[in-house]
PDB file of C-alpha atoms in Angstrom:
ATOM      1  CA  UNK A   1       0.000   0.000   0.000  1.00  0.00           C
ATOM      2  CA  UNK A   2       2.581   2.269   0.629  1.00  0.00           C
ATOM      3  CA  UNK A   3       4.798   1.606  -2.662  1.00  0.00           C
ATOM      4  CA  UNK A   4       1.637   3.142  -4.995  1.00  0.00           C
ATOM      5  CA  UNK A   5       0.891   5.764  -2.723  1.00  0.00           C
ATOM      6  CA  UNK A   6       4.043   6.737  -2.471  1.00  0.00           C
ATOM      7  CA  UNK A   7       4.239   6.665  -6.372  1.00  0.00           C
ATOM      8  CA  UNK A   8       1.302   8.615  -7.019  1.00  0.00           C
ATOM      9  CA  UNK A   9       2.509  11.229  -4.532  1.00  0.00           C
ATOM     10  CA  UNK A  10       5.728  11.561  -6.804  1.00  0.00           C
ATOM     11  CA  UNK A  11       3.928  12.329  -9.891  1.00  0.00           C
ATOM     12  CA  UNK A  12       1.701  14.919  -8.214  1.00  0.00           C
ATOM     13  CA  UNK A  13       3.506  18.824  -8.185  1.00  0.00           C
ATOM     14  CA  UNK A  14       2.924  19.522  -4.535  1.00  0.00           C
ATOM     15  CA  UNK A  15       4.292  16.042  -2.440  1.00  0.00           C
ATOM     16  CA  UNK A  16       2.432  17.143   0.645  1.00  0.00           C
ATOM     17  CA  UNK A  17      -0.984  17.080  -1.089  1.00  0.00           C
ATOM     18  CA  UNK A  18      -2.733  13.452  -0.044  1.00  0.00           C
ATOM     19  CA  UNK A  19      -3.740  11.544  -2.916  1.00  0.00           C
ATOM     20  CA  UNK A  20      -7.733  10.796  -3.837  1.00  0.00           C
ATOM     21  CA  UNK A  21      -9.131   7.466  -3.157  1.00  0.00           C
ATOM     22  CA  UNK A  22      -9.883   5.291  -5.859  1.00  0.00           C
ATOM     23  CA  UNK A  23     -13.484   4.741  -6.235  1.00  0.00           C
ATOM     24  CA  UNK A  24     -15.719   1.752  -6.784  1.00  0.00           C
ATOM     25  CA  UNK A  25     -18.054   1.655  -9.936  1.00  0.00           C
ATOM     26  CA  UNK A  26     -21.722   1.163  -8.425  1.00  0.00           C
ATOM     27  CA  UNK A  27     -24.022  -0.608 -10.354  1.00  0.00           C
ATOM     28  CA  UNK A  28     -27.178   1.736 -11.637  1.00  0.00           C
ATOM     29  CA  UNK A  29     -30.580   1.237  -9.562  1.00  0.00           C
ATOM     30  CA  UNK A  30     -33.342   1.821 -12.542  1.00  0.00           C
ATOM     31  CA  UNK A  31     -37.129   1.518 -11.327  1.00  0.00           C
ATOM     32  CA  UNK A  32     -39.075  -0.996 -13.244  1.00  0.00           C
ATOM     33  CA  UNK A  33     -39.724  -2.008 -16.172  1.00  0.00           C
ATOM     34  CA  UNK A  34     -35.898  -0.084 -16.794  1.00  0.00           C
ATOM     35  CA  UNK A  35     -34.089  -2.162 -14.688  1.00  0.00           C
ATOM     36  CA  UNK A  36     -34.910  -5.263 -17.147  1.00  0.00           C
ATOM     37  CA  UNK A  37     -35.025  -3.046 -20.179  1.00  0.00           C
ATOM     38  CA  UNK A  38     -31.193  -1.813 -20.446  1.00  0.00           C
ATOM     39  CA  UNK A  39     -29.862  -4.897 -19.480  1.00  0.00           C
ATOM     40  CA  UNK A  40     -31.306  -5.964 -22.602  1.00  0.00           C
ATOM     41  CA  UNK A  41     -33.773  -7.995 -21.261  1.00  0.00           C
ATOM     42  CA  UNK A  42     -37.950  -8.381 -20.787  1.00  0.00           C
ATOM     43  CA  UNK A  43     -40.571  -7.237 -23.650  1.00  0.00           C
ATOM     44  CA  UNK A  44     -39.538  -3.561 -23.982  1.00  0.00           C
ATOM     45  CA  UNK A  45     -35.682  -4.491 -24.320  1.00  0.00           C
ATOM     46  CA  UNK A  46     -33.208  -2.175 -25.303  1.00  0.00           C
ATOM     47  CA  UNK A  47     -30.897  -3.360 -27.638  1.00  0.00           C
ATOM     48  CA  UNK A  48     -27.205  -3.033 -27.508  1.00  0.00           C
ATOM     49  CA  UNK A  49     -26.164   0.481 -29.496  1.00  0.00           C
ATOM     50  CA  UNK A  50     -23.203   0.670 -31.730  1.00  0.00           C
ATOM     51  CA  UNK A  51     -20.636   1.607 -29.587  1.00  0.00           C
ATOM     52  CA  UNK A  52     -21.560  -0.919 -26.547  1.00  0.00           C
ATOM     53  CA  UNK A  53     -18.533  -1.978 -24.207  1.00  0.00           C
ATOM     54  CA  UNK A  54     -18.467  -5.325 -23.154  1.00  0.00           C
ATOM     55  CA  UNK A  55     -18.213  -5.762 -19.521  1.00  0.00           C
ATOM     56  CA  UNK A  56     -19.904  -8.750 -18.140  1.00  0.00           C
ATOM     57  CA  UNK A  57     -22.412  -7.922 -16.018  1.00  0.00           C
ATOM     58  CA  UNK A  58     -22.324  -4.900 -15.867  1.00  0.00           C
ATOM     59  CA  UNK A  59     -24.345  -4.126 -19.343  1.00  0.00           C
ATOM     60  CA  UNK A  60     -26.221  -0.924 -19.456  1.00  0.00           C
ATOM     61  CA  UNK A  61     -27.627  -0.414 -22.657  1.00  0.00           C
ATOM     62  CA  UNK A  62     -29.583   3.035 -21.656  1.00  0.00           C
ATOM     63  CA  UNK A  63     -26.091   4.498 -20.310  1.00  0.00           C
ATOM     64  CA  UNK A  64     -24.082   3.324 -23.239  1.00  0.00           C
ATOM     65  CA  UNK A  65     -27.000   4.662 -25.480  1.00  0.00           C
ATOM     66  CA  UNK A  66     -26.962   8.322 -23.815  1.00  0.00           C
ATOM     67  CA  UNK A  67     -22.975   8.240 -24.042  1.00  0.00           C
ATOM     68  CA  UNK A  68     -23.491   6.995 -27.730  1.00  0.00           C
ATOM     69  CA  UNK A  69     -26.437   9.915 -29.016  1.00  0.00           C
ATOM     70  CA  UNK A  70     -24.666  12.626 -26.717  1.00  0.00           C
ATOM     71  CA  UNK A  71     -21.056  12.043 -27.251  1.00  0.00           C
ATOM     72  CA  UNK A  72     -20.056  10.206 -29.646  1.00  0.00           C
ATOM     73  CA  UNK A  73     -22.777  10.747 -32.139  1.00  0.00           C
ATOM     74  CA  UNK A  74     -22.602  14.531 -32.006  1.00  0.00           C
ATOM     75  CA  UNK A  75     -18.921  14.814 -31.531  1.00  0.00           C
ATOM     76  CA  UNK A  76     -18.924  16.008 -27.656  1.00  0.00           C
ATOM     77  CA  UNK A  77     -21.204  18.892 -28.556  1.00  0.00           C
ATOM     78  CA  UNK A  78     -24.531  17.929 -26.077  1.00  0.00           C
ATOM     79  CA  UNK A  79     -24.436  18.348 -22.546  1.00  0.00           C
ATOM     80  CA  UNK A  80     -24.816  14.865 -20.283  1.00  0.00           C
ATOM     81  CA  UNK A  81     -28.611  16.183 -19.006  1.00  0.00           C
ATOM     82  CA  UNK A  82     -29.781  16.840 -22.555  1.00  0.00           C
ATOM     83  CA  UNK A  83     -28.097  13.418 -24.174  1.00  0.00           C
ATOM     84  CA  UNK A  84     -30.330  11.320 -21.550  1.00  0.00           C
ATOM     85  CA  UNK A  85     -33.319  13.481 -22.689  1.00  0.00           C
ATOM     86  CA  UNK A  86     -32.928  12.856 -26.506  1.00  0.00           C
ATOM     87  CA  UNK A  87     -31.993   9.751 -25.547  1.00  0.00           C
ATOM     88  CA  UNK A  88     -35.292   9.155 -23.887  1.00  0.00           C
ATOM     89  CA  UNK A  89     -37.044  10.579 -26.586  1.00  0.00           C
ATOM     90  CA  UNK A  90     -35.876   7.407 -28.802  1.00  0.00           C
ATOM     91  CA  UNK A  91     -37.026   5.074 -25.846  1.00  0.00           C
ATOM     92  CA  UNK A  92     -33.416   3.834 -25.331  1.00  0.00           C
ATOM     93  CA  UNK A  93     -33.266   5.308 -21.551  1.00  0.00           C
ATOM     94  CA  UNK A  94     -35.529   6.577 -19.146  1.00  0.00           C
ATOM     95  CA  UNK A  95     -36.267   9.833 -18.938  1.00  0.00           C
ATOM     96  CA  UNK A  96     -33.641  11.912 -16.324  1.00  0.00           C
ATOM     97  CA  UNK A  97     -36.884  12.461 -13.949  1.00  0.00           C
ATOM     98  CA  UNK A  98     -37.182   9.024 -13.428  1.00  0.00           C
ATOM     99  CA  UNK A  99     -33.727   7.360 -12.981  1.00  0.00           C
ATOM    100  CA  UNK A 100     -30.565   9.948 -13.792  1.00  0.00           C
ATOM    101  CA  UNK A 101     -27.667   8.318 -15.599  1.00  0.00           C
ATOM    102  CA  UNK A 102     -24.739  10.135 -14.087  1.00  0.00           C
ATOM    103  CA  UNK A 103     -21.674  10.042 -16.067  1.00  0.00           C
ATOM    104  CA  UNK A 104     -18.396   8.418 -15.174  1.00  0.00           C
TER     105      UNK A 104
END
């Protein structure tokens, strides 16, 4: 433990400041029927978009489609809030009222 801290301290500018803790990845908590629907499963599935990352388990179809229609589609021109909004327009995520996709 002390051999990375100790490394990441080196590559920061001011060796006194204390390094950030790395954080866990939580798993999104969708209300029904989205919690079936972007993992790609039930009647109203979403399907998989272009530019899905493979991570098993951890599929999330409506995040990967807001990341997809707001970032990579449009070039990082549309803010996070109004990507999950178009992107609920198409039915591919809930709506940010309902369940908010934070970005990573």
């Amino acid at each position: 433990l002390a051999a990375p801290q100790r490394s990441m301290q080196d590559a920061l500018c001011n060796a006194s400041v204390v390094p950030p803790q790395a954080l866990q990845s939580q798993p999104f908590v969708l209300p029904a029927p989205w919690d079936a629907a972007c993992r790609g499963q039930g009647p109203n599935a979403v399907a998989p978009p272009p530019s899905a990352g493979h991570w098993p388990g951890q599929q999330n179809w409506c995040w990967n489609w807001v990341k997809h229609k707001g970032c990579k589609e449009v070039i990082g021109s549309m803010n996070w809030h109004d990507a999950q909004e178009r992107t609920a327009g198409l039915s591919f995520a809930p709506h940010f009222v309902f369940a908010p996709l934070e970005p990573v």
